[in-house]
Structures are given as C-alpha cells and as structure tokens.
Amino acid sequence: MGQIEWAMWANEQALASGLILITGGIVATAGRFTQWYFGAYSIVAGVFVCLLEYPRGKRKKGSTMERWGQKYMTAVVKLFGPFTRNYYVRAVLHLLLSVPAGFLLATILGTACLAIASGIYLLSQVPPARRGDCPPLAVRLLVCVRGKGAALSVHAFHVWKWSSASSLTDLPPAELSFRTPSCCQVLIWAVALFSGGHPRAPRLPAAMHS
Amino acid sequence: MAVSWRSWLANEGVKHLCLFIWLSMNVLLFWKTFLLYNQGPEYHYLHQMLGLGLCLSRASASVLNLNCSLILLPMCRTLLAYLRGSQKVPSRRTRRLLDKSRTFHITCGVTICIFSGEKNYTFKCKHSRHTQNDQRKKLLFTTVPGLTGVCMVVVLFLMITASTYAIRVSNYDIFWYTHNLFFVFYMLLTLHVSGGLLKYQTNLDTHPPGCISLNRTSSQNISLPEYFSEHFHEPFPEGFSKPAEFTQHKFVKICMEEPRFQANFPQTWLWISGPLCLYCAERLYRYIRSNKPVTIISVISHPSDVMEIRMVKENFKARPGQYITLHCPSVSALENHPFTLTMCPTETKATFGVHLKIVGDWTERFRDLLLPPSSQDSEILPFIQSRNYPKLYIDGPFGSPFEESLNYEVSLCVAGGIGVTPFASILNTLLDDWKPYKLRRLYFIWVCRDIQSFRWFADLLCMLHNKFWQENRPDYVNIQLYLSQTDGIQKIIGEKYHALNSRLFIGRPRWKLLFDEIAKYNRGKTVGVFCCGPNSLSKTLHKLSNQKNSYETRFEYNKESFS
C-alpha cells in the first residue's frame, strides 16, 4: 500500500468530528431536547477538539499544507507539551471526550466520528512515536502486500520496515513486524478485486507518478 | 487587463450554465417535495405528527436521490472517452464539458454530504417531538432504516474526511481506498429505503383529512392511535378529538371510514438503479478488457529519471492525448497508476508507449524490475532480458482534454517538465500524417528545469521539424524551448539538434508577449490553449485566455482537473 500517513487522516477526522459535535450540541440545546446539558457539553468538547486539531501536523517527506492561520493555534498547543504532542495521549483524550456525547441522540454521531478518529490515531502510533517540535511530525507506516494474482487465499501481512518520526525526535528507525488480522486481509482483497479503477496523481500530469 | 466577454463566455459560459441547471434541479426538487409533505392531503396526519422536520427531511432525501444518481455518471470514464471520440457529440463546446466531469463529481459529493447532515439532524428533531430519548435510540438502532442510516453516515464521514485536498495531495492511497467504500454506501442506501417507515394515506376519498366521524367519541380513536402505537408507543395527541374545532367551518367533512396508510414505494431505487447499473457494467467491461497482459517490446532509460516502455496489445486502439493505467502485480497487487500515452498505435504500427518519471516507491520498484541496476545507465535494454519482464496489465484508454488539440485550426500547447507527454503523442501523430486533422498551426512551448530533459523528445521534435520543412510547411509547428533554471555550463541540448538549439531560450517564457504575438498572427481565429504542468502555470494561462486582445482572436482554454 505504500507509505501512508495515518495521523494526517486522523487529524482531518478529528477536526470534522469537532464540527459535528458542535452542530449536534447546538441542535440539542436549541431544540430543548431532554438531557440538553449533554448538548451543551458537546458544544464545549467540539470547540476544544477543533482548536486542538486545527494545526495540521508536519509531514516527514514533502511539503505540508498548513491551514490558514494555524501558527497562532500551534503556539497555544505547544504550551501543553507532551500532552498534546503525543498521539497516544490524543487518542485516549478523544475517546474520553466522545463518551458523554453518546448519551444524547443529537450528538451520538459526533461520538462515533471522534471515536473513529481516536482509533486512527492509535493505528498511526504503531510503533509508538511522539511529535517533535511543533508543527508535529507523523509516523510512516510502510506496508507491502504480497498478493498472488487472483488467488483468494488469505496470507499474512508483513510489515517491511518502519521509519521513525524524524531526526528531531531522537528515535532510531525500528524494525518491527506483526500479523494483521485476517479480516483486514479479506478487506484488502475485496478492495483489490473491486478497485479496478485508478487513482489520478494529484497536482501532476498523468505521466508523472509515484 | 480587461476581461474579454467573448472569451470569458467561450471559456466559462457553458460550465456556469450547467451549474445553474443543476442547481435549479436541486432547488425545484427540494421545493416540490417540501410542498408535498407540507400541504399534500395524503401526508396530512404525518405532517401533524412530525411537523416541519418531516418536510425538511423528505426534501433533503429527494435532493440526495438526485445527487446520488448523478454522482456516478462522471466516473464512467470509458463512456466519457467514447463520447469524446464519437460523432454523436459533434459540438466542441459540449465535449469541453466532459473536461469538468471531476469537478461535477466533487460538487455532487459535497451536496450529498450537506444534505445527509441536514437529513440526519432533521430526523432527530422531528422525532424528538413525540418520543423519549431511549425510544428514539431504539428506533435508530433497531429498525432497518435507522441502522442503515447510521452506517451510511459513518461511511460518508470516512469518505469525506479522506477526500480533502490536503489528503489527496499528500496521501492519495488513503483517498483511493476509502473512496471504494462507495459501494457499501450504495448497498446501505438500497436497504435504507426499503424499511417503509413513513406512510401515506391511501383512502383520501372516503376519509378526507380533518373529517369527523359521526360515531366517534374521544375514546374511540382507534385507527390513528393504532398507527402511532405501532411506531411510536405513545397515545394519540389530543388535538384532533375536539368536535368544537369544526363547528366554525361551513362544510364539515364526514368520515366514511378510518384512514388507511401504506408505505411509499422506495423512489430511491428508481433514481440510483440506472447509473449504478451503468457504472457496474463499465467496471465489468474494464475488468474484462484489462485482463490480458501486454507484451513489453522494449524499455528505454532516458536522462533525468525517465523511463520509456514500448508495448503491444491485441485490439488496442487509442487516440493521441489519451491515457492508460498500468497495473503490475509484481510491484503492487492493489495499485493502478495512470500514464499518458506518448505514442499511440496506428494502422501500420501496433506499438504504443508511455514515458514514466521515477518519483515514488511504485515507479522505483517498477524500474528495478524492468531495468536491472547494472543497465540503468545505458540507453536501450538488450533484447536478451525481455523474457524476464514482469506481467503488466493496462486499463484504458481514457479520454483527456488534450485530444481536442487536433480539432482546432490553431493550438497553443504548453508543457511543463514531464507534462510534455500528452503532446508527445500529438506530435507523433502529426509525424505520421497531419493532413486528416483540422489543425493547421501548432505553437509548442516546453519549459524544463534541466537541459537533459529535452532529450526525452529531442529526436521527435527534430524529425517533425524536418518533415514540415521538407513538405514546405515551415510554419506548421512553432517550437519554443525554455530552460527555467540554468547553471550556466551547458547551453545546448546536443550537437546534432541544431533546430532545437536555435529555439532554446534561457529563463521563463513571457506569456503576455507570447499571447499577443499569437493573437497578431492569427487574427479573428479561435486558438485552443492546452496546458499540462504546474497549477501556477495553468492559472496564468487561464487568466490570459480570458483577457482581451486587439486582434479579435479568441483563446479557448482546455484543462483537465487533477485532484
């Protein structure tokens, strides 16, 4: 699958979840639902998540597209040190924040979305890495899938290599392998069978490709 | 500089008109459905029960129906390529609309996202009026429409968050793999509408809404509470059982029988079945077509990390400007990568080819398989190694706006770096035979950072130049090569390329002067502008194409949207 930066996707998801929480909270509070106080909590939690996730993390390779005005928020996020830089902490924090919103129907979608973002942050942390200097850095996960043409037999994944976050984090590159569950393999094969289409290279002419 | 309205209309007019038509369809559908549920007699009781939330929710659903059906159509690439090339779409203006297919797809996607969110919240609002939180959760998670609705929103969330511009630019894989969840979305949508939760009244003639029953007492409201208790576990609201309300009316309608309700037929099935079947048929056709591997004839290594692959495939036909996707299972089982054809098969020669720039892990691994490290410096691979080539599958060809360059009388083709590949196939076609096409003058501008890059097609350019000189058409192709960055050491491409060396300029092109010159020498004509390169270059040319010039020359800008 090449080099995928999961943390970047988790960041987008968490930001979207924050907005969903705010919207759900407004609907619940303005609509005077029963247990509307969960709606008020949802608004506060949503605002907090949005502010925390607004600065986009720096990519290891290639240029990072910063969000407009993110440098101001980066300065604030930096103040909290490892509590905001570490992705494990973020994953746990998002999971905890999402739980109370699950008690109200209007905000349950925000719960689900934030929980998914938390899961993706956790996925991006295998092996564990922490962010270096703000803007934060992402871990690279290199996965090579060995398929055998049209064979539908289940094979195990092998993670070929990991790359560390960056030279700023002082973490050496680590060799690690693990077996992913077979349901992931089946999902990948389903995608392989179905994705007979093609991705287009972003911002590049069709002949220039990675 | 003033905008030329003629040029603006030619470049942007049809696109904006289509957008306006699409917007009108959405607004009309939304309004019509809103009125139906707000005022329609068959939904009278339902409206009384659920209020404004029902109308908004159903109106959103109808807009979603339209967009879920339209969003698939721009993705039928083979069909679009066929429409581009066939005589059935004779107008160039209509063909240029096909260039905007990706933009239209994104517009429909954003609309689906917005209206799904609105439907989600109005659903919660409409049911909050009469049910408790726990009952609503039970409704959400234990009914088919409820559960499928939740799953669809989650799938949409995953797809949308992975489809942002930043993710597409940096991690295209995440976008591609999550976007394939659309199939799950459509399956859930098919199940979602089969629940039949909302019903309409069938016997309006015998029970007009708001009528009174002569035998009815306040304790005998049996039919409506039955309907309520079946779905919402609550007693019937008291609003209807007061006979005093109706004494003010001149005519009082008498109920002949109790109201009867029936679930709506799932209209969504009618909306999405056509495009979904069309899309599935196209994917099946593409799968069958791409199942046979190609035969690699030769692999050539070019300077500046470019590799050329020449291959043949039975019954493969392509027009200049089209692109194909390569799939090499030995490199990656899942990835397909698009490359523009630099050489198309002709009637006399079945070989076609692509030029690949080695920039990422897939192309690096592909090069290592095709060109062993020892021979990567040499130009042409010895024939003896051909039996070790990995299996390669291609899908396509698919259309692109560059095909139109042969249909203008005058074309301006601007290439940035490896973006020269679509124009290379055009030049190869002109080298073969230029007379069948409408094109009579081609301005070819190629901007590169490294002087060695020009050697990718230096032979082709020289051959083309010589051919037109021999045929006494020296003004057919006007070549200008620009070296945007120079170390000052090497100023010529190669000694044998006299024609190109005299047309090589150091520095970036001055586009305004160039456009003025082209306008002056082609007065009153329509010039097709084609650009394949960085976004900044594309924006500059687009802006210049819309500007006024004093020679009445119109510049039509053609661009494909990447990401």
PDB file of C-alpha atoms in Angstrom, chain A residues 1-10 12-25 27-28 31 33-35 38 56 59 61 63 65 67 101-110 112-114 116-117 120 140 142-150 160 187-210, chain B residues 77 102 120-121 123-125 128 132-134 136-137 140-141 150 153-154 157-159 161-174 176-178 180-183 279-280 283 286-287 290 323 325 329 331-340 355-365 395 398-399 416 418-422 532-535 560 562-563:
ATOM      1  CA  MET A   1       0.000   0.000   0.000  1.00  0.00           C
ATOM      2  CA  GLY A   2       2.993   2.277   0.045  1.00  0.00           C
ATOM      3  CA  GLN A   3       3.649   4.934   2.569  1.00  0.00           C
ATOM      4  CA  ILE A   4       0.527   6.109   4.340  1.00  0.00           C
ATOM      5  CA  GLU A   5       0.439   8.822   6.950  1.00  0.00           C
ATOM      6  CA  TRP A   6      -2.488   7.772   9.066  1.00  0.00           C
ATOM      7  CA  ALA A   7      -2.106  10.597  11.522  1.00  0.00           C
ATOM      8  CA  MET A   8      -2.913  13.132   8.839  1.00  0.00           C
ATOM      9  CA  TRP A   9      -6.207  11.416   8.140  1.00  0.00           C
ATOM     10  CA  ALA A  10      -6.920  11.167  11.865  1.00  0.00           C
ATOM     11  CA  GLU A  12      -8.893  15.598   9.394  1.00  0.00           C
ATOM     12  CA  GLN A  13     -11.356  13.230  11.023  1.00  0.00           C
ATOM     13  CA  ALA A  14     -10.935  14.734  14.461  1.00  0.00           C
ATOM     14  CA  LEU A  15     -11.455  18.241  13.098  1.00  0.00           C
ATOM     15  CA  ALA A  16     -14.606  17.140  11.266  1.00  0.00           C
ATOM     16  CA  SER A  17     -15.806  15.329  14.412  1.00  0.00           C
ATOM     17  CA  GLY A  18     -15.360  18.507  16.410  1.00  0.00           C
ATOM     18  CA  LEU A  19     -17.558  20.375  13.973  1.00  0.00           C
ATOM     19  CA  ILE A  20     -20.149  17.593  14.066  1.00  0.00           C
ATOM     20  CA  LEU A  21     -20.153  17.715  17.876  1.00  0.00           C
ATOM     21  CA  ILE A  22     -20.703  21.479  17.832  1.00  0.00           C
ATOM     22  CA  THR A  23     -23.573  21.166  15.354  1.00  0.00           C
ATOM     23  CA  GLY A  24     -25.199  18.327  17.278  1.00  0.00           C
ATOM     24  CA  GLY A  25     -24.809  20.240  20.506  1.00  0.00           C
ATOM     25  CA  VAL A  27     -29.366  21.224  17.754  1.00  0.00           C
ATOM     26  CA  ALA A  28     -29.798  19.559  21.140  1.00  0.00           C
ATOM     27  CA  GLY A  31     -34.225  22.193  20.404  1.00  0.00           C
ATOM     28  CA  PHE A  33     -34.176  18.081  23.980  1.00  0.00           C
ATOM     29  CA  THR A  34     -34.397  16.172  27.213  1.00  0.00           C
ATOM     30  CA  GLN A  35     -30.941  15.947  28.807  1.00  0.00           C
ATOM     31  CA  PHE A  38     -25.230  16.840  27.152  1.00  0.00           C
ATOM     32  CA  ARG A  56      -2.015  20.326  10.734  1.00  0.00           C
ATOM     33  CA  ARG A  59       4.766  15.600   7.070  1.00  0.00           C
ATOM     34  CA  LYS A  61       8.539  13.853   3.375  1.00  0.00           C
ATOM     35  CA  SER A  63       5.687  19.898   1.931  1.00  0.00           C
ATOM     36  CA  MET A  65      -0.157  22.297   3.572  1.00  0.00           C
ATOM     37  CA  ARG A  67      -4.216  25.563   7.423  1.00  0.00           C
ATOM     38  CA  ALA A 101     -21.862  12.911  23.961  1.00  0.00           C
ATOM     39  CA  GLY A 102     -23.044   9.383  23.238  1.00  0.00           C
ATOM     40  CA  PHE A 103     -25.866   9.679  25.751  1.00  0.00           C
ATOM     41  CA  LEU A 104     -27.849  12.042  23.592  1.00  0.00           C
ATOM     42  CA  LEU A 105     -29.214  11.155  20.180  1.00  0.00           C
ATOM     43  CA  ALA A 106     -28.428  14.519  18.641  1.00  0.00           C
ATOM     44  CA  THR A 107     -24.728  14.180  19.448  1.00  0.00           C
ATOM     45  CA  ILE A 108     -24.243  10.456  19.011  1.00  0.00           C
ATOM     46  CA  LEU A 109     -22.860  10.943  15.535  1.00  0.00           C
ATOM     47  CA  GLY A 110     -20.110  13.151  16.950  1.00  0.00           C
ATOM     48  CA  ALA A 112     -18.926   7.804  16.660  1.00  0.00           C
ATOM     49  CA  CYS A 113     -16.798  10.070  14.481  1.00  0.00           C
ATOM     50  CA  LEU A 114     -14.487  11.133  17.305  1.00  0.00           C
ATOM     51  CA  ILE A 116     -13.073   6.558  14.872  1.00  0.00           C
ATOM     52  CA  ALA A 117     -10.553   9.411  14.806  1.00  0.00           C
ATOM     53  CA  ILE A 120      -6.946   6.016  13.607  1.00  0.00           C
ATOM     54  CA  ARG A 140       5.314   6.476   8.395  1.00  0.00           C
ATOM     55  CA  LEU A 142       5.199   1.084   5.133  1.00  0.00           C
ATOM     56  CA  VAL A 143       3.170  -1.947   4.288  1.00  0.00           C
ATOM     57  CA  CYS A 144       3.824  -4.242   1.447  1.00  0.00           C
ATOM     58  CA  VAL A 145       1.075  -6.558   0.429  1.00  0.00           C
ATOM     59  CA  ARG A 146       2.163  -9.663  -1.368  1.00  0.00           C
ATOM     60  CA  GLY A 147      -0.689 -10.939  -3.426  1.00  0.00           C
ATOM     61  CA  LYS A 148      -0.688 -13.836  -5.818  1.00  0.00           C
ATOM     62  CA  GLY A 149      -2.714 -12.592  -8.767  1.00  0.00           C
ATOM     63  CA  ALA A 150      -6.323 -13.707  -8.455  1.00  0.00           C
ATOM     64  CA  TRP A 160       8.716  -4.480   5.897  1.00  0.00           C
ATOM     65  CA  LEU A 187     -10.943  -6.340   3.243  1.00  0.00           C
ATOM     66  CA  ILE A 188      -7.774  -5.581   1.301  1.00  0.00           C
ATOM     67  CA  TRP A 189      -8.567  -8.342  -1.188  1.00  0.00           C
ATOM     68  CA  ALA A 190     -12.085  -7.033  -1.580  1.00  0.00           C
ATOM     69  CA  VAL A 191     -10.647  -3.603  -2.316  1.00  0.00           C
ATOM     70  CA  ALA A 192      -8.129  -5.162  -4.741  1.00  0.00           C
ATOM     71  CA  LEU A 193     -10.820  -7.043  -6.613  1.00  0.00           C
ATOM     72  CA  PHE A 194     -13.099  -4.077  -6.778  1.00  0.00           C
ATOM     73  CA  SER A 195     -10.669  -1.282  -7.336  1.00  0.00           C
ATOM     74  CA  GLY A 196     -10.032  -1.993 -10.966  1.00  0.00           C
ATOM     75  CA  GLY A 197     -10.228   1.745 -11.442  1.00  0.00           C
ATOM     76  CA  HIS A 198      -7.339   4.045 -10.997  1.00  0.00           C
ATOM     77  CA  PRO A 199      -6.166   6.872  -8.836  1.00  0.00           C
ATOM     78  CA  ARG A 200      -5.036  10.045 -10.519  1.00  0.00           C
ATOM     79  CA  ALA A 201      -1.844  11.647  -9.434  1.00  0.00           C
ATOM     80  CA  PRO A 202      -2.648  14.818  -7.569  1.00  0.00           C
ATOM     81  CA  ARG A 203      -1.376  18.088  -8.995  1.00  0.00           C
ATOM     82  CA  LEU A 204       0.781  16.321 -11.521  1.00  0.00           C
ATOM     83  CA  PRO A 205       0.346  15.458 -15.146  1.00  0.00           C
ATOM     84  CA  ALA A 206      -0.776  11.928 -15.720  1.00  0.00           C
ATOM     85  CA  ALA A 207       2.676  10.752 -16.729  1.00  0.00           C
ATOM     86  CA  MET A 208       4.289  11.868 -13.536  1.00  0.00           C
ATOM     87  CA  HIS A 209       3.516   9.478 -10.791  1.00  0.00           C
ATOM     88  CA  SER A 210       4.696   7.905  -7.629  1.00  0.00           C
TER      89      SER A 210
ATOM     90  CA  ARG B  77     -14.662   7.018 -17.822  1.00  0.00           C
ATOM     91  CA  ARG B 102     -14.380  15.518 -11.927  1.00  0.00           C
ATOM     92  CA  ASN B 120     -29.664  13.411   9.974  1.00  0.00           C
ATOM     93  CA  TYR B 121     -30.433  16.413  12.188  1.00  0.00           C
ATOM     94  CA  PHE B 123     -34.676  13.291  11.580  1.00  0.00           C
ATOM     95  CA  LYS B 124     -33.626  13.743  15.169  1.00  0.00           C
ATOM     96  CA  CYS B 125     -35.658  16.924  15.502  1.00  0.00           C
ATOM     97  CA  SER B 128     -37.938  14.462  19.344  1.00  0.00           C
ATOM     98  CA  GLN B 132     -38.258   9.942  24.632  1.00  0.00           C
ATOM     99  CA  ASN B 133     -34.514   9.738  24.148  1.00  0.00           C
ATOM    100  CA  ASP B 134     -34.402   5.985  24.782  1.00  0.00           C
ATOM    101  CA  ARG B 136     -35.565   7.347  19.722  1.00  0.00           C
ATOM    102  CA  LYS B 137     -32.346   5.396  20.224  1.00  0.00           C
ATOM    103  CA  LEU B 140     -32.448   4.397  15.429  1.00  0.00           C
ATOM    104  CA  PHE B 141     -30.646   1.180  16.215  1.00  0.00           C
ATOM    105  CA  VAL B 150     -26.257   5.469  10.942  1.00  0.00           C
ATOM    106  CA  VAL B 153     -23.390   8.496   7.760  1.00  0.00           C
ATOM    107  CA  VAL B 154     -20.306   6.833   9.227  1.00  0.00           C
ATOM    108  CA  PHE B 157     -17.735  10.539   7.178  1.00  0.00           C
ATOM    109  CA  LEU B 158     -14.811   8.237   6.370  1.00  0.00           C
ATOM    110  CA  MET B 159     -15.051   9.003   2.665  1.00  0.00           C
ATOM    111  CA  THR B 161     -12.532  13.165   5.554  1.00  0.00           C
ATOM    112  CA  ALA B 162     -10.225  11.212   3.259  1.00  0.00           C
ATOM    113  CA  SER B 163     -11.260  13.221   0.203  1.00  0.00           C
ATOM    114  CA  THR B 164      -9.996  16.617   1.308  1.00  0.00           C
ATOM    115  CA  TYR B 165      -7.485  18.351  -0.924  1.00  0.00           C
ATOM    116  CA  ALA B 166      -4.661  18.005   1.610  1.00  0.00           C
ATOM    117  CA  ILE B 167      -5.107  14.241   1.868  1.00  0.00           C
ATOM    118  CA  ARG B 168      -5.365  13.771  -1.889  1.00  0.00           C
ATOM    119  CA  VAL B 169      -2.176  15.704  -2.452  1.00  0.00           C
ATOM    120  CA  SER B 170      -0.154  14.031   0.274  1.00  0.00           C
ATOM    121  CA  ASN B 171      -1.634  10.561   0.763  1.00  0.00           C
ATOM    122  CA  TYR B 172      -3.503   9.596  -2.348  1.00  0.00           C
ATOM    123  CA  ASP B 173      -3.727   5.983  -1.192  1.00  0.00           C
ATOM    124  CA  ILE B 174      -5.943   6.829   1.778  1.00  0.00           C
ATOM    125  CA  TRP B 176      -8.409   5.906  -3.100  1.00  0.00           C
ATOM    126  CA  TYR B 177      -9.010   3.047  -0.698  1.00  0.00           C
ATOM    127  CA  THR B 178     -11.672   4.809   1.369  1.00  0.00           C
ATOM    128  CA  ASN B 180     -14.081   2.460  -2.727  1.00  0.00           C
ATOM    129  CA  LEU B 181     -16.448   2.350   0.247  1.00  0.00           C
ATOM    130  CA  PHE B 182     -18.974   3.999  -2.035  1.00  0.00           C
ATOM    131  CA  PHE B 183     -20.191   0.554  -2.955  1.00  0.00           C
ATOM    132  CA  TYR B 279     -21.271   2.097 -13.636  1.00  0.00           C
ATOM    133  CA  CYS B 280     -21.122  -1.595 -12.730  1.00  0.00           C
ATOM    134  CA  ARG B 283     -16.319  -1.612 -14.409  1.00  0.00           C
ATOM    135  CA  ARG B 286     -12.930  -2.528 -17.999  1.00  0.00           C
ATOM    136  CA  TYR B 287     -12.041  -5.573 -15.943  1.00  0.00           C
ATOM    137  CA  SER B 290      -7.694  -5.260 -18.912  1.00  0.00           C
ATOM    138  CA  TYR B 323      -4.044   7.972 -21.065  1.00  0.00           C
ATOM    139  CA  THR B 325      -3.367   2.946 -16.261  1.00  0.00           C
ATOM    140  CA  PRO B 329       1.094  -7.282  -9.700  1.00  0.00           C
ATOM    141  CA  VAL B 331       5.198  -4.363  -7.886  1.00  0.00           C
ATOM    142  CA  SER B 332       1.910  -3.916  -6.048  1.00  0.00           C
ATOM    143  CA  ALA B 333      -1.228  -6.014  -6.068  1.00  0.00           C
ATOM    144  CA  LEU B 334      -3.539  -3.096  -5.422  1.00  0.00           C
ATOM    145  CA  GLU B 335      -2.154  -0.046  -7.135  1.00  0.00           C
ATOM    146  CA  ASN B 336      -3.019   1.257 -10.577  1.00  0.00           C
ATOM    147  CA  HIS B 337      -1.193   4.285 -11.894  1.00  0.00           C
ATOM    148  CA  PRO B 338      -2.159   6.464 -14.834  1.00  0.00           C
ATOM    149  CA  PHE B 339       0.263   7.497 -17.554  1.00  0.00           C
ATOM    150  CA  THR B 340      -0.397   9.427 -20.713  1.00  0.00           C
ATOM    151  CA  HIS B 355       7.122   7.699 -20.501  1.00  0.00           C
ATOM    152  CA  LEU B 356       7.356   7.365 -16.726  1.00  0.00           C
ATOM    153  CA  LYS B 357       9.147   9.710 -14.395  1.00  0.00           C
ATOM    154  CA  ILE B 358      10.617   7.871 -11.416  1.00  0.00           C
ATOM    155  CA  VAL B 359       9.389   9.829  -8.405  1.00  0.00           C
ATOM    156  CA  GLY B 360       7.923   7.459  -5.849  1.00  0.00           C
ATOM    157  CA  ASP B 361       8.106   3.971  -4.456  1.00  0.00           C
ATOM    158  CA  TRP B 362       5.902   2.342  -7.104  1.00  0.00           C
ATOM    159  CA  THR B 363       7.863   3.701 -10.062  1.00  0.00           C
ATOM    160  CA  GLU B 364      11.146   2.936  -8.333  1.00  0.00           C
ATOM    161  CA  ARG B 365      10.216  -0.691  -7.784  1.00  0.00           C
ATOM    162  CA  ASP B 395      -6.692  -0.339 -18.429  1.00  0.00           C
ATOM    163  CA  PHE B 398      -9.350   7.085 -21.204  1.00  0.00           C
ATOM    164  CA  GLY B 399     -10.030  10.471 -22.648  1.00  0.00           C
ATOM    165  CA  GLY B 416       5.986  21.911 -18.008  1.00  0.00           C
ATOM    166  CA  ILE B 418       7.177  15.705 -17.778  1.00  0.00           C
ATOM    167  CA  GLY B 419       3.851  17.313 -18.704  1.00  0.00           C
ATOM    168  CA  VAL B 420       5.036  17.106 -22.295  1.00  0.00           C
ATOM    169  CA  THR B 421       3.784  13.517 -22.562  1.00  0.00           C
ATOM    170  CA  PRO B 422       0.248  14.216 -23.849  1.00  0.00           C
ATOM    171  CA  CYS B 532      -0.025  20.306 -18.827  1.00  0.00           C
ATOM    172  CA  GLY B 533       2.103  21.408 -15.934  1.00  0.00           C
ATOM    173  CA  PRO B 534       2.099  23.034 -12.505  1.00  0.00           C
ATOM    174  CA  ASN B 535      -1.033  24.730 -11.213  1.00  0.00           C
ATOM    175  CA  GLU B 560      -8.195  18.696 -17.095  1.00  0.00           C
ATOM    176  CA  PHE B 562      -6.368  16.799 -11.423  1.00  0.00           C
ATOM    177  CA  SER B 563      -7.491  16.328  -7.821  1.00  0.00           C
TER     178      SER B 563
END
